[in-house]
Each structure stands twice: as C-alpha cells, then as structure tokens.
Short mmCIF file of C-alpha atoms and ligand atoms in Angstrom, two decimals:
data_model
loop_
_atom_site.label_atom_id
_atom_site.label_comp_id
_atom_site.label_asym_id
_atom_site.label_seq_id
_atom_site.Cartn_x
_atom_site.Cartn_y
_atom_site.Cartn_z
CA UNK I 1 -8.60 -12.90 -9.34
CA UNK I 2 -10.59 -15.30 -6.72
CA UNK I 3 -13.99 -16.80 -7.83
CA UNK I 4 -15.62 -18.36 -4.70
CA UNK I 5 -18.89 -20.04 -5.27
CA UNK I 6 -20.28 -20.09 -1.61
CA UNK I 7 -21.37 -23.55 -0.45
CA UNK I 8 -18.71 -24.73 -2.68
CA UNK I 9 -20.86 -26.34 -5.28
CA UNK I 10 -18.95 -25.82 -9.01
CA UNK I 11 -20.01 -23.25 -11.31
CA UNK I 12 -22.54 -25.10 -13.29
CA UNK I 13 -21.68 -25.98 -16.97
CA UNK I 14 -23.53 -25.15 -19.97
CA UNK I 15 -25.14 -28.81 -20.13
CA UNK I 16 -26.45 -28.05 -16.51
CA UNK I 17 -27.32 -24.65 -17.43
CA UNK I 18 -30.04 -25.62 -19.96
CA UNK I 19 -31.92 -27.41 -17.57
CA UNK I 20 -32.38 -24.57 -15.01
CA UNK I 21 -35.78 -23.54 -14.96
CA UNK I 22 -36.04 -19.51 -14.72
CA UNK I 23 -39.52 -18.34 -14.33
CA UNK I 24 -38.64 -14.89 -15.72
CA UNK I 25 -35.28 -13.44 -17.50
CA UNK I 26 -32.75 -12.50 -15.21
CA UNK I 27 -33.14 -8.77 -14.34
CA UNK I 28 -29.20 -8.72 -13.80
CA UNK I 29 -27.42 -6.90 -11.14
CA UNK I 30 -25.92 -3.28 -11.42
CA UNK I 31 -22.24 -3.29 -11.20
CA UNK I 32 -22.30 -0.09 -8.99
CA UNK I 33 -24.54 -2.55 -6.84
CA UNK I 34 -22.04 -5.48 -6.18
CA UNK I 35 -18.96 -3.62 -6.93
CA UNK I 36 -16.75 -2.15 -3.79
CA UNK I 37 -13.19 -0.88 -4.11
CA UNK I 38 -11.58 -0.62 -1.39
CA UNK I 39 -7.51 1.48 -1.46
CA UNK I 40 -5.37 -0.68 1.25
CA UNK I 41 -1.78 0.13 2.68
CA UNK I 42 -0.83 -3.15 3.82
CA UNK I 43 -1.72 -6.94 4.51
CA UNK I 44 -3.61 -6.67 7.35
CA UNK I 45 -6.46 -4.29 5.45
CA UNK I 46 -7.06 -6.87 2.91
CA UNK I 47 -10.46 -8.39 3.31
CA UNK I 48 -11.37 -5.76 5.92
CA UNK I 49 -14.31 -4.49 4.89
CA UNK I 50 -13.70 -1.33 6.81
CA UNK I 51 -10.64 -0.39 4.88
CA UNK I 52 -11.36 3.00 2.88
CA UNK I 53 -13.65 2.36 0.41
CA UNK I 54 -13.66 4.68 -2.63
CA UNK I 55 -16.74 6.02 -4.77
CA UNK I 56 -16.05 5.06 -8.29
CA UNK I 57 -17.58 7.87 -10.56
CA UNK I 58 -19.77 5.19 -12.70
CA UNK I 59 -18.75 1.29 -12.39
CA UNK I 60 -21.92 0.29 -14.68
CA UNK I 61 -19.92 1.80 -17.69
CA UNK I 62 -17.39 -1.21 -17.92
CA UNK I 63 -20.59 -3.59 -17.90
CA UNK I 64 -22.24 -4.03 -21.14
CA UNK I 65 -24.73 -1.17 -22.57
CA UNK I 66 -27.20 -1.30 -18.82
CA UNK I 67 -24.23 -1.88 -16.48
CA UNK I 68 -25.81 -4.94 -15.64
CA UNK I 69 -24.19 -8.14 -14.68
CA UNK I 70 -25.99 -11.31 -15.12
CA UNK I 71 -26.27 -14.61 -14.62
CA UNK I 72 -24.87 -14.41 -10.64
CA UNK I 73 -27.31 -15.04 -7.43
CA UNK I 74 -25.92 -13.21 -4.39
CA UNK I 75 -23.18 -11.83 -6.10
CA UNK I 76 -20.23 -9.61 -4.13
CA UNK I 77 -17.00 -7.92 -5.77
CA UNK I 78 -14.72 -6.93 -3.54
CA UNK I 79 -11.69 -5.31 -5.32
CA UNK I 80 -8.47 -4.45 -3.07
CA UNK I 81 -6.18 -2.07 -4.21
CA UNK I 82 -2.44 -1.21 -2.97
CA UNK I 83 -1.86 2.02 -2.69
CA UNK I 84 1.63 0.99 -2.17
CA UNK I 85 2.22 -1.05 -5.20
CA UNK I 86 -0.75 0.00 -7.14
CA UNK I 87 -1.68 -3.57 -7.56
CA UNK I 88 -5.04 -5.08 -7.28
CA UNK I 89 -7.10 -8.23 -6.43
CA UNK I 90 -10.18 -9.09 -6.95
CA UNK I 91 -12.36 -11.13 -4.30
CA UNK I 92 -15.93 -12.49 -6.36
CA UNK I 93 -18.59 -14.54 -4.08
CA UNK I 94 -21.26 -15.51 -5.52
CA UNK I 95 -24.37 -17.97 -4.63
CA UNK I 96 -25.31 -19.62 -7.73
CA UNK I 97 -24.24 -18.73 -11.15
CA UNK I 98 -26.64 -19.99 -14.46
CA UNK I 99 -27.81 -18.52 -17.67
CA UNK I 100 -31.62 -16.75 -16.44
CA UNK I 101 -31.77 -15.46 -20.49
CA UNK I 102 -29.48 -13.21 -20.50
CA UNK I 103 -26.20 -15.28 -20.30
CA UNK I 104 -23.18 -15.17 -17.64
CA UNK I 105 -20.92 -12.26 -17.77
CA UNK I 106 -17.68 -12.94 -18.22
CA UNK I 107 -16.35 -11.16 -14.65
CA UNK I 108 -12.55 -11.75 -15.32
CA UNK I 109 -12.51 -10.10 -19.01
CA UNK I 110 -14.77 -7.21 -17.52
CA UNK I 111 -11.91 -6.72 -14.75
CA UNK I 112 -9.54 -6.50 -16.59
CA UNK I 113 -10.93 -3.82 -18.86
CA UNK I 114 -10.39 -1.98 -15.58
CA UNK I 115 -7.95 -3.24 -13.77
CA UNK I 116 -5.83 -4.52 -16.54
CA UNK I 117 -2.65 -6.37 -15.53
CA UNK I 118 -2.68 -4.91 -12.11
CA UNK I 119 -4.70 -7.26 -11.49
CA UNK I 120 -3.12 -10.13 -9.71
CA UNK I 121 -3.47 -13.53 -7.77
CA UNK I 122 -4.08 -13.38 -3.85
CA UNK I 123 -1.16 -14.40 -2.80
CA UNK I 124 0.50 -12.76 -5.09
CA UNK I 125 -1.03 -9.25 -3.77
CA UNK I 126 -0.22 -10.09 -0.40
CA UNK I 127 3.18 -10.61 -0.85
CA UNK I 128 3.33 -7.05 -3.28
CA UNK I 129 3.35 -5.40 -0.09
CA UNK I 130 6.76 -5.83 1.24
CA UNK I 131 7.95 -6.78 -2.44
CA UNK I 132 7.16 -3.96 -3.61
CA UNK I 133 7.46 -1.26 -0.49
CA UNK I 134 10.16 0.87 -2.60
CA UNK I 135 8.56 0.36 -5.66
CA UNK I 136 7.34 4.64 -5.90
CA UNK I 137 10.68 5.28 -4.07
CA UNK I 138 12.88 3.73 -6.77
CA UNK I 139 10.29 4.97 -9.85
CA UNK I 140 10.72 8.44 -8.58
CA UNK I 141 14.34 8.62 -7.50
CA UNK I 142 15.40 9.98 -11.04
CA UNK I 143 12.66 12.80 -10.96
CA UNK I 144 12.82 16.31 -10.77
CA UNK I 145 11.74 17.61 -7.36
CA UNK I 146 9.55 21.05 -8.57
CA UNK I 147 8.23 21.89 -5.20
CA UNK I 148 9.49 20.97 -1.37
CA UNK I 149 6.74 21.65 1.38
CA UNK I 150 8.03 20.75 5.07
CA UNK I 151 5.38 18.90 7.24
CA UNK I 152 4.80 20.28 10.59
CA UNK I 153 2.37 19.90 13.83
CA UNK I 154 -0.55 17.66 13.32
CA UNK I 155 -0.09 16.73 9.44
CA UNK I 156 3.08 14.76 10.35
CA UNK I 157 0.97 12.67 13.37
CA UNK I 158 0.43 9.56 10.73
CA UNK I 159 3.87 8.97 10.33
CA UNK I 160 5.91 7.06 12.05
CA UNK I 161 7.32 7.92 16.07
CA UNK I 162 11.03 7.63 14.28
CA UNK I 163 10.24 9.99 11.72
CA UNK I 164 12.18 12.57 11.65
CA UNK I 165 11.60 15.10 8.90
CA UNK I 166 8.30 14.59 6.71
CA UNK I 167 7.65 16.54 3.47
CA UNK I 168 5.24 16.74 0.77
CA UNK I 169 7.18 17.09 -2.40
CA UNK I 170 6.27 17.58 -6.56
CA UNK I 171 8.28 15.44 -8.54
CA UNK I 172 8.38 16.03 -12.60
CA UNK I 173 9.00 13.03 -14.52
CA UNK I 174 8.52 12.20 -18.63
CA UNK I 175 5.94 9.28 -19.13
CA UNK I 176 8.25 8.04 -21.89
CA UNK I 177 10.68 6.60 -19.18
CA UNK I 178 9.80 3.02 -19.07
CA UNK I 179 9.62 2.45 -15.41
CA UNK I 180 7.00 5.91 -15.12
CA UNK I 181 4.98 4.70 -17.76
CA UNK I 182 4.71 1.28 -15.73
CA UNK I 183 3.73 2.84 -12.67
CA UNK I 184 1.52 4.90 -14.46
CA UNK I 185 -0.13 1.86 -16.37
CA UNK I 186 -0.74 0.93 -12.62
CA UNK I 187 -2.61 4.03 -12.23
CA UNK I 188 -5.13 3.55 -14.78
CA UNK I 189 -7.83 1.79 -12.93
CA UNK I 190 -7.55 5.01 -10.72
CA UNK I 191 -8.38 7.47 -13.50
CA UNK I 192 -10.88 5.07 -14.87
CA UNK I 193 -12.51 5.04 -11.73
CA UNK I 194 -12.33 8.04 -10.17
CA UNK I 195 -12.36 10.76 -12.87
CA UNK I 196 -15.10 11.56 -15.09
CA UNK I 197 -14.36 10.36 -18.58
CA UNK I 198 -10.95 9.71 -17.87
CA UNK I 199 -9.01 7.90 -20.25
CA UNK I 200 -5.28 6.38 -20.19
CA UNK I 201 -2.84 8.44 -22.37
CA UNK I 202 -0.37 7.75 -25.00
CA UNK I 203 2.43 7.00 -22.97
CA UNK I 204 4.67 6.42 -26.05
CA UNK I 205 4.27 10.41 -27.14
CA UNK I 206 7.15 11.79 -25.87
CA UNK I 207 5.21 15.35 -24.75
CA UNK I 208 3.32 13.69 -21.94
CA UNK I 209 4.92 14.65 -18.75
CA UNK I 210 3.90 13.66 -15.56
CA UNK I 211 3.83 15.43 -11.48
CA UNK I 212 4.05 13.08 -8.67
CA UNK I 213 2.76 14.36 -5.54
CA UNK I 214 4.65 12.41 -2.37
CA UNK I 215 4.67 12.57 0.93
CA UNK I 216 8.58 11.48 2.22
CA UNK I 217 9.35 11.04 5.55
CA UNK I 218 12.90 10.44 6.59
CA UNK I 219 13.17 8.23 9.29
CA UNK I 220 16.28 9.06 11.89
CA UNK I 221 18.23 6.47 10.61
CA UNK I 222 18.61 8.51 7.42
CA UNK I 223 16.83 6.35 5.36
CA UNK I 224 13.21 7.35 3.97
CA UNK I 225 9.91 6.53 2.60
CA UNK I 226 7.67 7.84 0.32
CA UNK I 227 4.06 7.43 -0.31
CA UNK I 228 2.20 8.59 -3.33
CA UNK I 229 -0.75 10.95 -2.69
CA UNK I 230 -1.55 12.25 -6.18
CA UNK I 231 -0.44 13.30 -9.96
CA UNK I 232 -1.13 15.12 -12.73
CA UNK I 233 -0.64 14.41 -16.67
CA UNK I 234 0.17 17.39 -18.62
CA UNK I 235 0.96 17.59 -22.38
CA UNK I 236 3.41 20.30 -24.20
CA UNK I 237 1.59 21.44 -27.02
CA UNK I 238 3.52 22.98 -29.85
CA UNK I 239 2.80 26.51 -30.01
CA UNK I 240 3.89 28.76 -33.28
CA UNK I 241 6.65 29.90 -33.82
CA UNK I 242 8.41 28.66 -30.81
CA UNK I 243 6.65 28.06 -27.71
CA UNK I 244 5.21 25.76 -25.89
CA UNK I 245 1.45 25.44 -24.29
CA UNK I 246 1.09 23.10 -21.29
CA UNK I 247 -2.25 21.10 -20.86
CA UNK I 248 -3.30 19.54 -17.47
CA UNK I 249 -5.00 16.47 -18.70
CA UNK I 250 -5.54 14.13 -15.57
CA UNK I 251 -5.00 15.01 -12.40
CA UNK I 252 -5.88 12.91 -9.35
CA UNK I 253 -5.32 13.15 -5.82
CA UNK I 254 -6.17 9.84 -3.52
CA UNK I 255 -9.19 10.25 -2.62
CA UNK I 256 -7.96 9.68 1.25
CA UNK I 257 -5.86 12.50 0.77
CA UNK I 258 -8.13 14.82 -0.89
CA UNK I 259 -9.29 18.73 0.46
CA UNK I 260 -5.51 18.71 1.71
CA UNK I 261 -4.02 21.01 -0.61
CA UNK I 262 -2.23 18.79 -2.92
CA UNK I 263 -4.29 19.00 -5.80
CA UNK I 264 -3.56 23.14 -5.39
CA UNK I 265 0.07 22.08 -4.66
CA UNK I 266 0.10 20.27 -7.73
CA UNK I 267 -1.29 22.72 -9.97
CA UNK I 268 1.08 25.21 -8.47
CA UNK I 269 3.84 23.08 -9.11
CA UNK I 270 2.37 23.08 -13.12
CA UNK I 271 2.48 26.85 -12.60
CA UNK I 272 5.87 27.44 -11.54
CA UNK I 273 7.10 25.13 -14.24
CA UNK I 274 5.52 27.03 -17.08
CA UNK I 275 6.45 30.55 -15.17
CA UNK I 276 9.77 29.67 -14.98
CA UNK I 277 10.40 28.00 -18.30
CA UNK I 278 8.47 30.67 -19.86
CA UNK I 279 6.05 28.74 -22.01
CA UNK I 280 3.23 29.97 -23.64
CA UNK I 281 0.14 29.49 -21.59
CA UNK I 282 -1.37 26.74 -19.00
CA UNK I 283 -4.72 25.15 -20.21
CA UNK I 284 -7.07 22.28 -18.92
CA UNK I 285 -8.76 19.43 -20.64
CA UNK I 286 -12.38 19.39 -20.12
CA UNK I 287 -12.29 20.29 -16.17
CA UNK I 288 -14.49 19.32 -14.03
CA UNK I 289 -16.64 21.71 -12.20
CA UNK I 290 -14.72 21.45 -9.02
CA UNK I 291 -11.34 21.31 -10.69
CA UNK I 292 -12.34 24.64 -12.64
CA UNK I 293 -13.42 26.31 -9.34
CA UNK I 294 -9.99 25.67 -7.91
CA UNK I 295 -8.14 26.45 -10.70
CA UNK I 296 -9.96 30.15 -10.78
CA UNK I 297 -9.18 30.21 -6.76
CA UNK I 298 -5.53 29.62 -7.53
CA UNK I 299 -5.50 31.59 -10.71
CA UNK I 300 -7.33 34.85 -8.63
CA UNK I 301 -4.86 34.40 -5.86
CA UNK I 302 -2.34 35.07 -7.95
CA UNK I 303 -3.49 38.01 -9.96
CA UNK I 304 -4.43 39.44 -6.49
CA UNK I 305 -0.55 39.82 -5.78
CA UNK I 306 -0.02 40.50 -9.12
CA UNK I 307 0.99 44.64 -9.14
CA UNK I 308 0.82 45.22 -12.59
CA UNK I 309 -3.04 44.82 -12.34
CA UNK I 310 -3.51 46.97 -9.01
CA UNK I 311 -3.96 50.17 -11.44
CA UNK I 312 -6.57 48.40 -13.63
CA UNK I 313 -8.45 46.70 -10.72
CA UNK I 314 -8.77 49.96 -8.56
CA UNK I 315 -9.91 52.12 -11.66
CA UNK I 316 -13.09 49.30 -12.17
CA UNK I 317 -13.68 50.02 -8.83
CA UNK I 318 -13.90 53.42 -8.56
CA UNK I 319 -16.13 53.36 -12.08
CA UNK I 320 -18.58 50.99 -9.67
CA UNK I 321 -18.46 53.62 -7.12
CA UNK I 322 -19.21 56.52 -9.31
CA UNK I 323 -21.80 55.01 -11.69
CA UNK I 324 -25.00 55.21 -12.07
CA UNK I 325 -26.88 51.99 -13.00
CA UNK I 326 -30.03 54.24 -14.61
CA UNK I 327 -27.60 55.75 -17.20
CA UNK I 328 -27.44 52.74 -19.73
CA UNK I 329 -24.95 54.74 -22.12
CA UNK I 330 -21.80 52.98 -20.50
CA UNK I 331 -21.27 49.93 -19.13
CA UNK I 332 -20.31 49.98 -15.39
CA UNK I 333 -17.77 47.64 -15.42
CA UNK I 334 -15.98 46.41 -18.64
CA UNK I 335 -13.42 43.92 -18.72
CA UNK I 336 -9.21 44.31 -18.11
CA UNK I 337 -7.70 46.45 -20.55
CA UNK I 338 -6.60 44.25 -23.17
CA UNK I 339 -3.32 45.23 -22.43
CA UNK I 340 -3.26 43.80 -19.62
CA UNK I 341 -4.38 40.39 -20.97
CA UNK I 342 -1.69 40.06 -22.57
CA UNK I 343 0.37 41.20 -19.83
CA UNK I 344 -1.23 38.65 -17.62
CA UNK I 345 -0.29 35.89 -19.93
CA UNK I 346 2.78 36.27 -20.61
CA UNK I 347 3.69 36.70 -16.83
CA UNK I 348 1.32 34.41 -14.84
CA UNK I 349 0.67 32.26 -18.00
CA UNK I 350 -2.97 32.43 -17.36
CA UNK I 351 -5.00 32.85 -20.75
CA UNK I 352 -7.32 35.22 -21.77
CA UNK I 353 -10.62 33.29 -21.40
CA UNK I 354 -9.58 32.31 -17.78
CA UNK I 355 -8.21 35.85 -16.51
CA UNK I 356 -12.28 36.80 -17.69
CA UNK I 357 -13.62 34.24 -15.26
CA UNK I 358 -11.25 35.63 -12.37
CA UNK I 359 -11.85 39.49 -13.32
CA UNK I 360 -14.97 39.76 -11.69
CA UNK I 361 -13.95 38.04 -8.43
CA UNK I 362 -10.62 40.58 -8.18
CA UNK I 363 -13.34 42.98 -8.54
CA UNK I 364 -15.43 41.70 -5.65
CA UNK I 365 -13.35 40.94 -2.97
CA UNK I 366 -11.93 44.32 -3.13
CA UNK I 367 -15.26 45.98 -2.32
CA UNK I 368 -16.60 47.44 0.91
CA UNK I 369 -19.57 44.91 1.10
CA UNK I 370 -21.30 48.42 2.73
CA UNK I 371 -20.70 50.26 0.06
CA UNK I 372 -24.41 49.39 -1.23
CA UNK I 373 -24.57 51.57 -3.94
CA UNK I 374 -21.42 50.11 -5.40
CA UNK I 375 -22.34 46.57 -4.51
CA UNK I 376 -25.35 47.34 -6.42
CA UNK I 377 -23.77 48.50 -9.55
CA UNK I 378 -21.93 45.41 -9.35
CA UNK I 379 -24.53 43.08 -9.50
CA UNK I 380 -25.67 45.17 -12.42
CA UNK I 381 -22.63 45.19 -14.39
CA UNK I 382 -22.48 41.06 -13.49
CA UNK I 383 -26.25 41.48 -15.33
CA UNK I 384 -25.43 43.42 -17.96
CA UNK I 385 -22.44 40.89 -18.67
CA UNK I 386 -24.56 38.22 -19.01
CA UNK I 387 -26.84 39.44 -21.03
CA UNK I 388 -24.36 40.68 -23.46
CA UNK I 389 -22.71 37.38 -23.28
CA UNK I 390 -25.91 35.77 -24.55
CA UNK I 391 -26.68 38.27 -26.91
CA UNK I 392 -23.39 37.65 -29.00
CA UNK I 393 -24.00 34.27 -29.06
CA UNK I 394 -27.62 35.02 -30.14
CA UNK I 395 -26.07 36.79 -33.12
CA UNK I 396 -23.53 34.05 -34.02
CA UNK I 397 -26.21 31.03 -34.17
CA UNK I 398 -28.78 33.12 -36.28
CA UNK I 399 -31.18 33.58 -33.54
CA UNK I 400 -30.24 30.36 -31.24
CA UNK I 401 -29.53 31.19 -27.94
CA UNK I 402 -28.07 28.31 -25.12
CA UNK I 403 -27.92 29.28 -22.01
CA UNK I 404 -27.16 27.82 -18.79
CA UNK I 405 -29.46 27.56 -16.13
CA UNK I 406 -28.81 26.16 -12.48
CA UNK I 407 -30.82 23.37 -11.68
CA UNK I 408 -32.42 21.66 -8.17
CA UNK I 409 -30.82 18.77 -8.67
CA UNK I 410 -26.85 19.58 -7.14
CA UNK I 411 -24.19 20.90 -9.22
CA UNK I 412 -24.56 20.21 -12.71
CA UNK I 413 -26.29 22.57 -14.86
CA UNK I 414 -29.09 22.48 -17.17
CA UNK I 415 -28.83 23.93 -20.93
CA UNK I 416 -31.58 25.90 -22.30
CA UNK I 417 -31.91 26.61 -26.09
CA UNK I 418 -34.55 29.15 -27.41
CA UNK I 419 -34.64 30.46 -30.84
CA UNK I 420 -35.77 34.30 -30.72
CA UNK I 421 -37.47 34.60 -34.37
CA UNK I 422 -38.80 37.99 -34.82
CA UNK I 423 -41.26 36.53 -37.66
CA UNK I 424 -42.60 34.37 -35.29
CA UNK I 425 -43.24 36.65 -32.76
CA UNK I 426 -45.13 38.98 -35.38
CA UNK I 427 -47.20 35.08 -36.46
CA UNK I 428 -48.54 35.29 -32.71
CA UNK I 429 -51.90 36.43 -32.77
CA UNK I 430 -52.52 37.48 -28.93
CA UNK I 431 -48.85 38.27 -28.66
CA UNK I 432 -48.99 36.05 -25.61
CA UNK I 433 -46.62 33.28 -27.04
CA UNK I 434 -43.76 36.81 -27.66
CA UNK I 435 -44.67 37.85 -23.67
CA UNK I 436 -44.60 34.33 -22.69
CA UNK I 437 -41.46 33.64 -24.23
CA UNK I 438 -39.63 36.87 -22.96
CA UNK I 439 -40.60 36.36 -19.43
CA UNK I 440 -39.40 32.85 -19.40
CA UNK I 441 -36.55 34.28 -21.17
CA UNK I 442 -36.14 37.30 -18.37
CA UNK I 443 -36.22 34.54 -15.44
CA UNK I 444 -33.82 32.04 -16.83
CA UNK I 445 -31.14 35.16 -17.30
CA UNK I 446 -31.76 36.18 -13.93
CA UNK I 447 -31.31 32.45 -12.73
CA UNK I 448 -28.16 32.79 -14.28
CA UNK I 449 -27.35 36.49 -13.00
CA UNK I 450 -27.73 34.58 -9.11
CA UNK I 451 -25.53 32.13 -10.27
CA UNK I 452 -23.15 33.55 -11.13
CA UNK I 453 -23.10 35.65 -8.50
CA UNK I 454 -23.02 32.75 -6.22
CA UNK I 455 -19.97 31.45 -7.68
CA UNK I 456 -17.96 34.93 -7.48
CA UNK I 457 -19.23 35.12 -3.76
CA UNK I 458 -17.90 31.62 -2.74
CA UNK I 459 -14.59 31.92 -4.85
CA UNK I 460 -14.19 35.70 -3.48
CA UNK I 461 -14.64 33.92 0.58
CA UNK I 462 -12.54 30.84 -0.67
CA UNK I 463 -9.54 33.12 -2.28
CA UNK I 464 -9.69 35.63 1.12
CA UNK I 465 -9.46 32.80 3.35
CA UNK I 466 -6.44 31.15 1.81
CA UNK I 467 -4.97 35.13 1.39
CA UNK I 468 -5.02 34.78 5.18
CA UNK I 469 -3.34 31.80 5.90
CA UNK I 470 -0.60 32.52 3.68
C1 ACO K 501 -8.59 17.57 -16.55
C2 ACO K 501 -9.19 16.89 -15.31
O1 ACO K 501 -8.32 16.25 -14.84
S1 ACO K 501 -10.66 16.80 -14.69
C3 ACO K 501 -10.71 15.78 -13.69
C4 ACO K 501 -10.22 16.34 -12.24
N1 ACO K 501 -10.19 15.48 -11.37
C5 ACO K 501 -11.11 14.15 -10.61
O2 ACO K 501 -12.32 14.68 -10.98
C6 ACO K 501 -10.41 13.48 -9.89
C7 ACO K 501 -11.46 13.05 -8.52
N2 ACO K 501 -10.95 14.38 -7.83
C8 ACO K 501 -9.74 15.01 -7.31
O3 ACO K 501 -8.64 14.21 -7.53
C9 ACO K 501 -9.31 15.92 -6.47
O4 ACO K 501 -10.55 15.98 -5.81
C10 ACO K 501 -8.57 17.49 -7.47
C11 ACO K 501 -7.70 17.01 -7.97
C12 ACO K 501 -10.04 17.76 -8.09
C13 ACO K 501 -8.58 18.29 -5.98
O5 ACO K 501 -7.31 17.91 -5.34
P1 ACO K 501 -7.49 18.13 -3.94
O6 ACO K 501 -6.18 17.74 -2.99
O7 ACO K 501 -8.85 17.61 -3.23
O8 ACO K 501 -7.62 19.72 -3.58
P2 ACO K 501 -7.31 20.79 -2.24
O9 ACO K 501 -7.01 20.38 -1.06
O10 ACO K 501 -6.14 21.52 -3.05
O11 ACO K 501 -8.43 22.19 -2.78
C14 ACO K 501 -9.68 21.28 -2.54
C15 ACO K 501 -10.35 21.73 -1.17
O12 ACO K 501 -9.33 21.85 -0.23
C16 ACO K 501 -9.04 23.10 0.37
N3 ACO K 501 -8.11 23.21 0.76
C17 ACO K 501 -6.54 23.40 -0.47
N4 ACO K 501 -5.82 23.65 0.69
C18 ACO K 501 -6.14 23.72 1.96
C19 ACO K 501 -5.36 23.52 3.16
N5 ACO K 501 -3.77 23.66 3.11
N6 ACO K 501 -5.91 23.57 4.37
C20 ACO K 501 -6.98 22.96 4.36
N7 ACO K 501 -8.02 23.00 2.90
C21 ACO K 501 -7.50 23.47 1.92
C22 ACO K 501 -9.86 23.68 -1.04
O13 ACO K 501 -10.18 25.60 -0.50
C23 ACO K 501 -11.06 23.37 -1.22
O14 ACO K 501 -11.88 23.34 -0.79
P3 ACO K 501 -13.32 23.79 -1.25
O15 ACO K 501 -13.72 22.32 -2.04
O16 ACO K 501 -13.84 24.14 -0.06
O17 ACO K 501 -13.07 24.76 -2.29
#
C-alpha cells in the first residue's frame, strides 16, 4: 500500500493537527466517491486509469456508520487487483491530512478489512505478475474437470496467435485443500465488493466445495495457460436419512467476463454433479434477483426437454384452450400434478418451490400467441394464482397481508403490508375507508399480476432464444 502525499509534505503529527483551524466540521468524503478498483492482467495496466474498472456494490459499508472517510483533502484511492494472482495494491494520494473534528480515518486498517493479506506493496505487486503467472494453473491442476466446452471462432480472438486449442472448463475442488483455501482467500475481496451481502465462507468446513470456471489455452508447444473467469462455492448439506442437498452460496463471474454464458455454465455444472451423484436437490442461498432469473431460465430449459412432463403440460394447455374464465367454479390452470413435482426433484434436482416458479413459464412458451382466448385464460389463471397466494398468506397472518408491488425505481421491489379486518370495515361510518382500501388492494394486486406476467414473458423469450441456439 502506498500513501502519497501530494506536494511532498509529511502527514501532520498530532501536535500540528491541533493548531489547524477549521471553520466548519469536516464533512468527510464517501468511500464510493474516492475509491476506484481496477482489475488488471499485467504490469502495464497498473497505474493506467483506463484499465478495467469495476462497479462495487457499496464501498461505503466498509467505512464506519456513515460510509465516510475523514481528515483528508483531495483524497484518491486507486486499488489495483491482479486477475493473475488476485493480489492487490492500493495507491493512496491526497493533498493534505488533518483532523477536522471527526478524526483521521485509518485507511490502512479499513482497506485491510476488505482486501486482507492479499494487499501487498507496489514492487511486490508488480513482480507478482511474473512470479505467480502459473498460480491458478498450479492450484487447479489437481481438480476434477466437470465440464469442458471447446471455444471456436471469435471466442478465441483474444488468445495468443500461437494458441492451438482453447476451452472453457469447470473444475471442482474441495475448499479444505490448503492451496485452494489460499486461492479462495484471495478471492474474498471480490466477493465482498461484488456480491451483495457477500461474506467469507468457513474454509475449514469439509462440506464446502468450489467450482472454478476457467479458460484453458493450449499452445502449439504443448504447454497451456489457465485464466480464471469465475467461481461458485457450494455447500453439501446433510439430508435425512442418507442424502445430500447442494446449496449454491456464492457465485461470481469476473465483471469483464459476465454475460457470456459462464455463470450459466457454472450452474449447469453444479446441476450435472447433482444429477450424476443423485443428491436430494439443489438450492440457492439468498439468490440475487438476477441470479434467480438466470436459474429459472436454466431450469425451465431442462423442464422443457423433460419427456415425462410433456403430458402434464399438454393437459394444462388443453384446459386453458377449453376453459371459460367466466365460470369461476374451477381453476383454469392448476399447478403441476404432485407426482410430477416429485419426479422432477428426483430426476432434475429441481425443488418444489422452484418447479412452481417455472411452471407458468413452461405453459406460456407452449401457447400459441395468436390464440387470444387461450392467452386471456392464461392471464386470468396467473391472476387467480397471485390472488390465492396472497389470500393463503392472509389466513396465515391473521389478516395481515404482505404483497410485493413493482415500483418505478428499477428492479427492487416494494413490499406493502396491509391489514384486512372485518370489524374495522364495519366501524367505518361512511364505508369509504373500506372501499378505498379495497380499491388500493385491487390496484396493488393488478400491478403484481402485471409484474408477474412481465417476468414470465421475459423468461419465456430468453428460454426460446437459448433453445434455438442449442
Ligand atoms: C447466491 C449468490 O451468490 S447471490 C449473488 C450472485 N452473484 C452476484 O451478484 C455477483 C455479480 N454477478 C455475477 O457474478 C454474474 O452476473 C452472475 C454469476 C450472477 C451471472 O453470471 P454471467 O456469466 O453474467 O451469466 P450468463 O452469461 O451465463 O448469463 C447472463 C446473461 O448472458 C446471457 N447468455 C448466457 N449464455 C449466453 C451465450 N452463450 N451467449 C450470449 N449470451 C448468453 C444470458 O441470457 C443472460 O442474459 P440476460 O441478462 O439478458 O438474461
């Protein structure tokens, strides 16, 4: 870590600090504003601010309660993280430092809380590119290759001209192995920076496994190099009486390689292991909204080509074609038959909750968009399902209802809790409260139905585009 004080003046000692007269209390600077993190692959990129800069979830969380750094004027912190050895180097520059009433933030400690031991001095860092050029290859050489996908055409364009064969591989390893644990500990800063709510896992627990996705390039000389693209940490839970559940707890694809199918490959690989080792099922630990979207796309694809399910899907489609939405006596579209839920878990390792999420997408992709009656019936059935989900919750919660409504500010959802209480409605003299409340509830429900329809259509589109590529 290098602390550069612009103008060459030393950082003032405590005595001098007392004499500095501040007219107002130091407002501080948000960590998000003055810290930049670059991912670099060679010495030349270090110090070049046009290098690949990441967009961390929230750097403020590592700096006190208000996320601010105090005591510095003109502070700039550039962190250079090597994607060769995953070491880091912090270059800190500022015009002056003095206590403006809130102290002087100890930057070294704060940065060590994020980057830990992987933060090293500049010379050491620059040397690490050649010294540790084979570190990923060495650590992963003992791993089991779960999947190997050859790369062709454009995908190899960034490789060396002498490159003969390139492939993307997923390699599975136990985190208890010392070199693997060490490599993971160097990846922790990326987890903290890029996975919302991410925290280090306990590498001393033998039930943790890690799946690395790498690009392997074999040179004409016969030698090969390996580049790390991402990883997934998976916990093997015991499931009574003699089975295991796989839980994907942390998945990260390095930002410059995202959106190229590597996340999907990691998830498919975990699924492949789950099926071949006949575990109970695969679950996710608090998946982000985007990861959940990806998971539903992947599972829906598997379900679409799952022969035993075809009859159930066709029969659901027939009931939508024939159904009359004005007859409220029977549901147009019920969930999948319970027997299928069990078969899907046994054969595809998709659990019941996730299967239910995919079910409506499975139906939707099989509908004829020109069949208006069928499409209308589908929307009615989604609406019925949303309403019954909420009513079920309602009866469980003594009239308190929690519903998720979309907002205008992006992907995050807003949750609304409301209480439906018959007495309250009677007490309302004009009945206006009750009618206002039910109007609001109706609007919220409609919004929720629209949001769910939008999600179904989006996933269906994605799945159809994948299906055509395969
Ligand atoms: C339990 C937890 O860990 S929760 C936290 C999850 N992790 C994070 O949030 C960390 C930051 N995010 C990431 O690391 C990544 O975005 C991940 C892991 C979530 C997803 O990995 P990615 O490699 O980006 O996913 P992948 O490329 O497979 O799919 C993403 C997109 O690429 C598209 N895609 C997938 N394969 C291909 C392909 N072969 N060609 C073109 N596009 C493709 C997908 O359709 C998807 O597009 P969409 O966003 O329009 O739906």
